[in-house]
Tab-separated table of N, CA, C and O in Angstrom:
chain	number	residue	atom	x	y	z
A	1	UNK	N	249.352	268.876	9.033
A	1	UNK	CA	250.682	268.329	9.238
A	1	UNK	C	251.675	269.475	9.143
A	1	UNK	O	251.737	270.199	8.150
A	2	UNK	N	252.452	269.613	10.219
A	2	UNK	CA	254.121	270.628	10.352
A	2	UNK	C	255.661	269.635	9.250
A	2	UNK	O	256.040	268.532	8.857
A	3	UNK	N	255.931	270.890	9.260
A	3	UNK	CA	257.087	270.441	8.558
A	3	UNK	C	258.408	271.023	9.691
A	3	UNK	O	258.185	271.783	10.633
A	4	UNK	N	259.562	270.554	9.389
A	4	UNK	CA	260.651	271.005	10.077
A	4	UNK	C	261.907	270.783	9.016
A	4	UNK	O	262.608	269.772	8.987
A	5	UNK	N	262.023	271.762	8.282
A	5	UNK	CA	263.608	271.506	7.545
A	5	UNK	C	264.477	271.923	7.623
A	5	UNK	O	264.676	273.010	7.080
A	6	UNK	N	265.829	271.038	8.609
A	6	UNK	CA	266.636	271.507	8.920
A	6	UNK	C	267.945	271.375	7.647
A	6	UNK	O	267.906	270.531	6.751
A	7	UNK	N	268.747	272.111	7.767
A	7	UNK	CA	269.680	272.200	6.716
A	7	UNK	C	271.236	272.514	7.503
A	7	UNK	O	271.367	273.375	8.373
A	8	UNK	N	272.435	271.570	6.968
A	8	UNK	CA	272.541	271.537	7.637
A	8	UNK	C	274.648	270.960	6.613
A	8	UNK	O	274.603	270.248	5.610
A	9	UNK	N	275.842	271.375	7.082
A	9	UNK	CA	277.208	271.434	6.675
A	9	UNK	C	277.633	270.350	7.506
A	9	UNK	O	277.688	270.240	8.731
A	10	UNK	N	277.939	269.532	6.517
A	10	UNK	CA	278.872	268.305	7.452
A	10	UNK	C	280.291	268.507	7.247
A	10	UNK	O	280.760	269.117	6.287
A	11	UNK	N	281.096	267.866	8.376
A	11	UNK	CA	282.629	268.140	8.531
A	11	UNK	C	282.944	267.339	6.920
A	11	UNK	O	281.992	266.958	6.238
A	12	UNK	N	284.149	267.191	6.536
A	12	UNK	CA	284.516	266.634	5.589
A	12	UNK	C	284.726	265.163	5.801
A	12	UNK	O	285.357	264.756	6.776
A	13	UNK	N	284.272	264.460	5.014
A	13	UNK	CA	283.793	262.768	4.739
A	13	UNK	C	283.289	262.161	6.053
A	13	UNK	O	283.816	261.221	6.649
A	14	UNK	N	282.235	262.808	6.402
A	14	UNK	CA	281.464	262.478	7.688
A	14	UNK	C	280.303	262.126	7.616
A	14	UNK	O	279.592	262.020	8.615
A	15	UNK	N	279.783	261.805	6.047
A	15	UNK	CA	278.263	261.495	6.020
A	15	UNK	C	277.847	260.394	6.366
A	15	UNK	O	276.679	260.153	6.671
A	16	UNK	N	279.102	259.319	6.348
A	16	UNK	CA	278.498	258.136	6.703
A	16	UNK	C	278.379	257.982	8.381
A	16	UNK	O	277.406	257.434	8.901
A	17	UNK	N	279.298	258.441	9.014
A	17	UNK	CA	279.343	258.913	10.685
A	17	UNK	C	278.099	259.686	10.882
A	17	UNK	O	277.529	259.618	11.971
A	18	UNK	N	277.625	260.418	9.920
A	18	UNK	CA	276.368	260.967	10.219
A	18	UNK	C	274.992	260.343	10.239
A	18	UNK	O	274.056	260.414	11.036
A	19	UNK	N	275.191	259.672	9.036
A	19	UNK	CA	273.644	258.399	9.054
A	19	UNK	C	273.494	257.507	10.011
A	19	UNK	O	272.468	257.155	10.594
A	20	UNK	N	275.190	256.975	10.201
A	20	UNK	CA	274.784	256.083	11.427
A	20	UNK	C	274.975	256.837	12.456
A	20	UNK	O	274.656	255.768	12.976
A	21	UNK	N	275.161	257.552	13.261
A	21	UNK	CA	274.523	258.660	14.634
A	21	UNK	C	273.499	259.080	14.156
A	21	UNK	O	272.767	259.222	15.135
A	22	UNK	N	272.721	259.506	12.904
A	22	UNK	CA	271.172	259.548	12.407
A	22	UNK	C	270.225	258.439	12.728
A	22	UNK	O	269.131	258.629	13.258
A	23	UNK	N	270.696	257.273	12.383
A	23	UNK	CA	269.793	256.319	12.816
A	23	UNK	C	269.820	255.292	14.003
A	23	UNK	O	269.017	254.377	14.183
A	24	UNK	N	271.073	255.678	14.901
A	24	UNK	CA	271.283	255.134	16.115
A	24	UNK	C	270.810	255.506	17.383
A	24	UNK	O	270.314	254.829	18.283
A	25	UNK	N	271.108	256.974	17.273
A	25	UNK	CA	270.942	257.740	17.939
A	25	UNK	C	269.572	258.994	17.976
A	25	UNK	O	268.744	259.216	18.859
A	26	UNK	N	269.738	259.515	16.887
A	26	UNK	CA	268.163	260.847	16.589
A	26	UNK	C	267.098	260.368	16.546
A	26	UNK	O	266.163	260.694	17.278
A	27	UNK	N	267.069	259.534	15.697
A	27	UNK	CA	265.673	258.479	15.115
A	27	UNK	C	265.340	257.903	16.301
A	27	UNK	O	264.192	258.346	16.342
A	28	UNK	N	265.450	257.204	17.391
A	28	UNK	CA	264.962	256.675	18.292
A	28	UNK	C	264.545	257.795	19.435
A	28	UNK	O	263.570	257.611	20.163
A	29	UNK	N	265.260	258.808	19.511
A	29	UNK	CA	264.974	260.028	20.170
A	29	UNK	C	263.117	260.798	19.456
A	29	UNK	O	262.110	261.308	19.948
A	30	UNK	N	263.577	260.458	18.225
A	30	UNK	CA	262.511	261.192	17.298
A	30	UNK	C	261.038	260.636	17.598
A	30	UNK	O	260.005	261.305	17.635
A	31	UNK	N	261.208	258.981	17.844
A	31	UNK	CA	260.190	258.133	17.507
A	31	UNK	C	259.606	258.111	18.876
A	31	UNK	O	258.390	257.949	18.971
A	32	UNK	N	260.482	258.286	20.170
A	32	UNK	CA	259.714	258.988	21.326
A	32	UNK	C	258.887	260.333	21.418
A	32	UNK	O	258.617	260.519	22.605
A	33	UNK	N	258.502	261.105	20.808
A	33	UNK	CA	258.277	262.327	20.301
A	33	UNK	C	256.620	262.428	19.824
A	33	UNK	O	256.116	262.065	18.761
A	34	UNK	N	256.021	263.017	20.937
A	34	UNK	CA	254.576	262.924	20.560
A	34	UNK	C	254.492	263.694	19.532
A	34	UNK	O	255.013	264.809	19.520
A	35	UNK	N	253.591	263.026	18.184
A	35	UNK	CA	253.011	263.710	16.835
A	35	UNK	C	254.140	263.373	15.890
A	35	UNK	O	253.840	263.356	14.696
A	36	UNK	N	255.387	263.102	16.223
A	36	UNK	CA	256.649	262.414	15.169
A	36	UNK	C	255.684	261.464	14.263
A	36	UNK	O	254.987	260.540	14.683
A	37	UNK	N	255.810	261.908	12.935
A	37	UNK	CA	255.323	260.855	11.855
A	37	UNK	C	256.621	260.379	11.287
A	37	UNK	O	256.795	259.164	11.385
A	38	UNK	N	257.635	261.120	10.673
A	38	UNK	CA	258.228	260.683	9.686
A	38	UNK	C	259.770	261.720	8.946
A	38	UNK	O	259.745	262.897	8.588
A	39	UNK	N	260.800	260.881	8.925
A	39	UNK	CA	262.151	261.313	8.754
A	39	UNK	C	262.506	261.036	7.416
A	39	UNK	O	262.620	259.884	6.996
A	40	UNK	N	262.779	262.568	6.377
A	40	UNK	CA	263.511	262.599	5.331
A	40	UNK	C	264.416	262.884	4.739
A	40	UNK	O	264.288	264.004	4.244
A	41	UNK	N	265.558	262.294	4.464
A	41	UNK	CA	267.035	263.256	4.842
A	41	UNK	C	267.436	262.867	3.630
A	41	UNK	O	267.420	261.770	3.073
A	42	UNK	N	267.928	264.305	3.187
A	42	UNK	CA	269.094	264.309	1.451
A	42	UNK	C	270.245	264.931	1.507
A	42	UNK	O	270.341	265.995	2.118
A	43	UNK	N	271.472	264.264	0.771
A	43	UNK	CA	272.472	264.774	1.030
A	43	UNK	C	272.948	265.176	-0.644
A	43	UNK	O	272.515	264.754	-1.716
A	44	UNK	N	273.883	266.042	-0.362
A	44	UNK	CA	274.040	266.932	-1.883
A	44	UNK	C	274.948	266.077	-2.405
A	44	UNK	O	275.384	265.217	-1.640
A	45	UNK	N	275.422	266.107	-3.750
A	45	UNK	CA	276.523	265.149	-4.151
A	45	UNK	C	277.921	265.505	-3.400
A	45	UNK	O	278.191	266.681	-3.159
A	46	UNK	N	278.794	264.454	-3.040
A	46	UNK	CA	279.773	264.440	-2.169
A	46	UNK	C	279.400	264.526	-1.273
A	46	UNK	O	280.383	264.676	-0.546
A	47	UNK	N	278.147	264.551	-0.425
A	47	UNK	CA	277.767	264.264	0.639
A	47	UNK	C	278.418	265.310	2.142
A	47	UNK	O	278.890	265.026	3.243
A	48	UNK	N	278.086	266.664	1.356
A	48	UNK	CA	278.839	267.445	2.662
A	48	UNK	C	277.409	268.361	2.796
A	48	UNK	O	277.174	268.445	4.002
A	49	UNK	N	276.301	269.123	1.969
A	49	UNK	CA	275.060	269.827	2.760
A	49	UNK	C	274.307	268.587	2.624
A	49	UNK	O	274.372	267.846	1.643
A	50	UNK	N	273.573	268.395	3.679
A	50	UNK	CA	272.496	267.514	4.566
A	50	UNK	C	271.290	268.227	4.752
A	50	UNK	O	271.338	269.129	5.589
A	51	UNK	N	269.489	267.899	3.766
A	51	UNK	CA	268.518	268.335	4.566
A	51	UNK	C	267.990	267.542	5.397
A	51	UNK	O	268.389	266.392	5.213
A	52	UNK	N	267.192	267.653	6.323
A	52	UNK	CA	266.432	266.396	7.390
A	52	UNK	C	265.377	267.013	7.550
A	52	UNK	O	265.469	268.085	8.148
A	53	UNK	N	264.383	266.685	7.205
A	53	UNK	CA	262.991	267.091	6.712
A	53	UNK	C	262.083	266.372	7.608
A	53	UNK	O	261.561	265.458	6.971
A	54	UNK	N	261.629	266.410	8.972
A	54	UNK	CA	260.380	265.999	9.717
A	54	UNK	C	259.330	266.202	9.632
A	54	UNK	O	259.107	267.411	9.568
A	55	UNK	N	258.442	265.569	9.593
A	55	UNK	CA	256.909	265.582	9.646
A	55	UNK	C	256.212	265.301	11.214
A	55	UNK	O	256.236	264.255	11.862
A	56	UNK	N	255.807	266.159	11.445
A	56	UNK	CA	255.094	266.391	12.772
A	56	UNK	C	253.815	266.518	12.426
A	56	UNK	O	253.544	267.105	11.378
A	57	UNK	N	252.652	265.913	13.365
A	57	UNK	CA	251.129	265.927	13.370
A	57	UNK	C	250.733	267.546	13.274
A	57	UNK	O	250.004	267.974	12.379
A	58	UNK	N	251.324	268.406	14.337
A	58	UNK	CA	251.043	269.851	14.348
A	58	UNK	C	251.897	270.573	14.858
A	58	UNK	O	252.535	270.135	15.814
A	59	UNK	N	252.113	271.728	14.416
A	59	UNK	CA	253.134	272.599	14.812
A	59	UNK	C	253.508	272.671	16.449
A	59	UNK	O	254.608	272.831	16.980
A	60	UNK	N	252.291	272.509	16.999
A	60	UNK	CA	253.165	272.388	18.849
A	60	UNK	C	253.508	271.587	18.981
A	60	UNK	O	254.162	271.613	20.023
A	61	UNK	N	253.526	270.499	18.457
A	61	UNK	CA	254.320	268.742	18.572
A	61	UNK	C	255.892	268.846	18.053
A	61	UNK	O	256.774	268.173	18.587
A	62	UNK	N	256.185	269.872	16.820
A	62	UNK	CA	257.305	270.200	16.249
A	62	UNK	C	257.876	271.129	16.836
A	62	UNK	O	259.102	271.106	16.731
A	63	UNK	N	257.279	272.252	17.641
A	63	UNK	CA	257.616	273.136	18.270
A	63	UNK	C	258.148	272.929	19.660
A	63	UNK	O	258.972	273.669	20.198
A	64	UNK	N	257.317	271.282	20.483
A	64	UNK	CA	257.779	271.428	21.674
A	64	UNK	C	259.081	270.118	21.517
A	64	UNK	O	259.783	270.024	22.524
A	65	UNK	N	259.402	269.214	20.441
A	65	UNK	CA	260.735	268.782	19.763
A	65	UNK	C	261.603	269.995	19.962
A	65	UNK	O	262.289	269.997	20.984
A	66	UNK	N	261.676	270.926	19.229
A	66	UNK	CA	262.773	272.222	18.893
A	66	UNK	C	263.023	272.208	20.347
A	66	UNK	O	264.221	272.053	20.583
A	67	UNK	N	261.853	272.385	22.014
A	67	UNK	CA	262.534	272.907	22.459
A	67	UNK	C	263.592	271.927	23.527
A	67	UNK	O	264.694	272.076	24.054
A	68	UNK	N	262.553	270.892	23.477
A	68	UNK	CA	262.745	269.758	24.318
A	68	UNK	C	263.931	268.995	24.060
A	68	UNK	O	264.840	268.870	24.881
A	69	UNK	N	263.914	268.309	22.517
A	69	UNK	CA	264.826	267.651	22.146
A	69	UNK	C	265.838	267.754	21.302
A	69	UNK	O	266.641	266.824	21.220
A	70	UNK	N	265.993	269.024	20.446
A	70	UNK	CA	266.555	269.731	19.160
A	70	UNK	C	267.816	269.775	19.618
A	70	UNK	O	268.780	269.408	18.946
A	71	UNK	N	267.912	270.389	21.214
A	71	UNK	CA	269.278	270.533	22.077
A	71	UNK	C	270.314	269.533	21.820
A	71	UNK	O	271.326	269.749	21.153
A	72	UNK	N	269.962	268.252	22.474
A	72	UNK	CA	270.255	267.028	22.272
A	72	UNK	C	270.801	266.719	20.992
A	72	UNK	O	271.973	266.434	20.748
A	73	UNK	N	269.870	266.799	20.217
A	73	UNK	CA	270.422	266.355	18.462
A	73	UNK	C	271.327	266.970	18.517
A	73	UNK	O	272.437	266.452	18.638
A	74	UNK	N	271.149	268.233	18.447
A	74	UNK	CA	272.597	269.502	18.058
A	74	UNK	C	273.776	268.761	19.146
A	74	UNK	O	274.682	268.814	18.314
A	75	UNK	N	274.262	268.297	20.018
A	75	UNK	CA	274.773	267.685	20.763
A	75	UNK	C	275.563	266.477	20.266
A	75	UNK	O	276.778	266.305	20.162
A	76	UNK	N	274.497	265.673	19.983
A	76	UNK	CA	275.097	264.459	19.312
A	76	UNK	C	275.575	264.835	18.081
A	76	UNK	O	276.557	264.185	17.721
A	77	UNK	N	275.207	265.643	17.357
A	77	UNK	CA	276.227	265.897	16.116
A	77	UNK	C	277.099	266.669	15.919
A	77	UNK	O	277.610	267.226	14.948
A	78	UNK	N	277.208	266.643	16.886
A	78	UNK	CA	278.161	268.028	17.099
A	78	UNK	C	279.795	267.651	16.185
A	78	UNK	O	280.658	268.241	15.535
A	79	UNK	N	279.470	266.325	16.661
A	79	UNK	CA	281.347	265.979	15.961
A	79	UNK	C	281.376	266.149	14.269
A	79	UNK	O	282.283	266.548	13.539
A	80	UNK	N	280.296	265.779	14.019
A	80	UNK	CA	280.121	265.433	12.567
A	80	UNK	C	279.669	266.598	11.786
A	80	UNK	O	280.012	266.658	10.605
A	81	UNK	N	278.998	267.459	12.256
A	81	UNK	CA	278.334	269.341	11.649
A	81	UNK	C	279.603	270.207	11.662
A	81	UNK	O	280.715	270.085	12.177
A	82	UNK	N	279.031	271.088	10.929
A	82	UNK	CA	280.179	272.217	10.548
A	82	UNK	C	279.451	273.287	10.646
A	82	UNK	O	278.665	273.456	9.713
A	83	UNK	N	279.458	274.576	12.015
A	83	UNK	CA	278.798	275.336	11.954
A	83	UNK	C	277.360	275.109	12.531
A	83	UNK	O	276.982	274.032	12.992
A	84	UNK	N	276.673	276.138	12.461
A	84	UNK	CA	275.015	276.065	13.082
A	84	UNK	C	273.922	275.756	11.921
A	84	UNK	O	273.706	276.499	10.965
A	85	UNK	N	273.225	274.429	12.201
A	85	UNK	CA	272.504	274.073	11.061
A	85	UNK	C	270.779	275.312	10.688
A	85	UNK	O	270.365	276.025	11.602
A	86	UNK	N	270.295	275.307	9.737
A	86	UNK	CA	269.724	276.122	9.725
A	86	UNK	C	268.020	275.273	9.345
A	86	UNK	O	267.821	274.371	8.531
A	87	UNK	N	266.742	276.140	10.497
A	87	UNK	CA	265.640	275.278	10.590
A	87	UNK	C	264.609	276.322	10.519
A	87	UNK	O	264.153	277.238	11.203
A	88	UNK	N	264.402	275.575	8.999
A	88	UNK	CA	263.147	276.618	9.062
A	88	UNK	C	261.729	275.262	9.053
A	88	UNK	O	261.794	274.053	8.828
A	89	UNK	N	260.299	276.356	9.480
A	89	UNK	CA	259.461	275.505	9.602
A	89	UNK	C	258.045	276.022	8.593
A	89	UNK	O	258.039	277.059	7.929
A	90	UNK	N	256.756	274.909	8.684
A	90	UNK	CA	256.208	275.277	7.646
A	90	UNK	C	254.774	274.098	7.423
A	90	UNK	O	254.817	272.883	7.618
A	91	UNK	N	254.002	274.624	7.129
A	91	UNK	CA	252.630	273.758	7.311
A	91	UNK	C	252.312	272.880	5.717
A	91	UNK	O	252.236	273.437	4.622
A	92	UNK	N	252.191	271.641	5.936
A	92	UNK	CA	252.498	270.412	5.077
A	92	UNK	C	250.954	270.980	4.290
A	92	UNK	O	249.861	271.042	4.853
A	93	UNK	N	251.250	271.344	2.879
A	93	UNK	CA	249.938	271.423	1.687
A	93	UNK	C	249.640	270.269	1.276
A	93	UNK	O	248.437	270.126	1.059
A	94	UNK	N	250.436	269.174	1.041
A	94	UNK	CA	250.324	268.133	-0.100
A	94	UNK	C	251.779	266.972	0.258
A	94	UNK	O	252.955	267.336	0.281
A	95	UNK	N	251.404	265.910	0.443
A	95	UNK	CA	252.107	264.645	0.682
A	95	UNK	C	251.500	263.434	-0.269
A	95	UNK	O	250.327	263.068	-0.202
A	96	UNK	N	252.345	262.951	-1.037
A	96	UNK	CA	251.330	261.505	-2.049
A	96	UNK	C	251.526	260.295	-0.846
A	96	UNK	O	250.908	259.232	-0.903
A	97	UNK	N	252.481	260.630	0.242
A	97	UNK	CA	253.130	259.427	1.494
A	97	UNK	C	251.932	259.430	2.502
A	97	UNK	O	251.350	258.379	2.771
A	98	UNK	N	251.531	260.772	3.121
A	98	UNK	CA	250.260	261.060	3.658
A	98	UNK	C	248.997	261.612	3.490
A	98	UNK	O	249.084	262.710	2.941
A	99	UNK	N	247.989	261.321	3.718
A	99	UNK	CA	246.579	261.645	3.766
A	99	UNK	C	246.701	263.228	4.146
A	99	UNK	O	247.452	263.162	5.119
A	100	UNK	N	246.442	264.449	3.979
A	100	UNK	CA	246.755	266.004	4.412
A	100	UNK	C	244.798	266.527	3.998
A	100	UNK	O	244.178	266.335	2.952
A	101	UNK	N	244.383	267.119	5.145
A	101	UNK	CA	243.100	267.945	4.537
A	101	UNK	C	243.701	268.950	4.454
A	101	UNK	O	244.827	268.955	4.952
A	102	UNK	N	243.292	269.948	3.926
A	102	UNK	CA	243.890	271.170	3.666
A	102	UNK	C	243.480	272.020	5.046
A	102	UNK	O	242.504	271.860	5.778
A	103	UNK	N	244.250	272.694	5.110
A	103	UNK	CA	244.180	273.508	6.328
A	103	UNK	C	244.251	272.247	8.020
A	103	UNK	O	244.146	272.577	9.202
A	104	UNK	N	244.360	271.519	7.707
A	104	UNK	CA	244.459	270.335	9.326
A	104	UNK	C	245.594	270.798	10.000
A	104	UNK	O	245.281	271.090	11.154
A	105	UNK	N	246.650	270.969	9.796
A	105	UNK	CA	247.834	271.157	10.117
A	105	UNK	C	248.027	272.413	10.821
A	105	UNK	O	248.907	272.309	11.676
A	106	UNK	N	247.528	273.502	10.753
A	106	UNK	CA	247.046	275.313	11.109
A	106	UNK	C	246.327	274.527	13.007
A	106	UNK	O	245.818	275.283	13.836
């Protein structure tokens, strides 16, 4: 299993404009997305840094998201972000939510 954690500055009191364009809009984009398992998003107190944490089957499933559909997201949030969000990526060791063999994800 791939990981994708994007990180990410919201405009000021925009988190709730953000969840709902998160779940109106990305999430249904996401759930078209061959190898898309699963969306985890935390927001800091006061609700201005945002992580969004994806779970992808394997890194080319997360990789061809970044190139295919990442555009798009960055697009739609555009009103609500502050600045360029930052995405780093990374191969899933241990989930208690999912089943992981070690090394499957490579």
């Amino acid at each position: 299993m791939f990981a994708r954690n994007v990180s990410l500055h919201l405009k000021s009191n925009m988190l709730s404009d953000y969840t709902r364009t998160f779940d109106k809009d990305i999430l249904p984009l996401l759930r078209k997305q061959n190898g898309f398992k699963d969306e985890i998003t935390f927001s800091s107190p006061g609700g201005i840094d945002v992580t969004a944490i994806s779970l992808w089957d394997n890194k080319a499933n997360a990789e061809a998201h970044n190139t295919n559909t990442y555009p798009e997201v960055l697009k739609t949030l555009a009103r609500v972000i502050d600045g360029t969000p930052k995405v780093q990526t990374c191969e899933v060791v241990n989930s208690t939510f999912h089943k992981i063999a070690v090394g499957a994800g490579a």
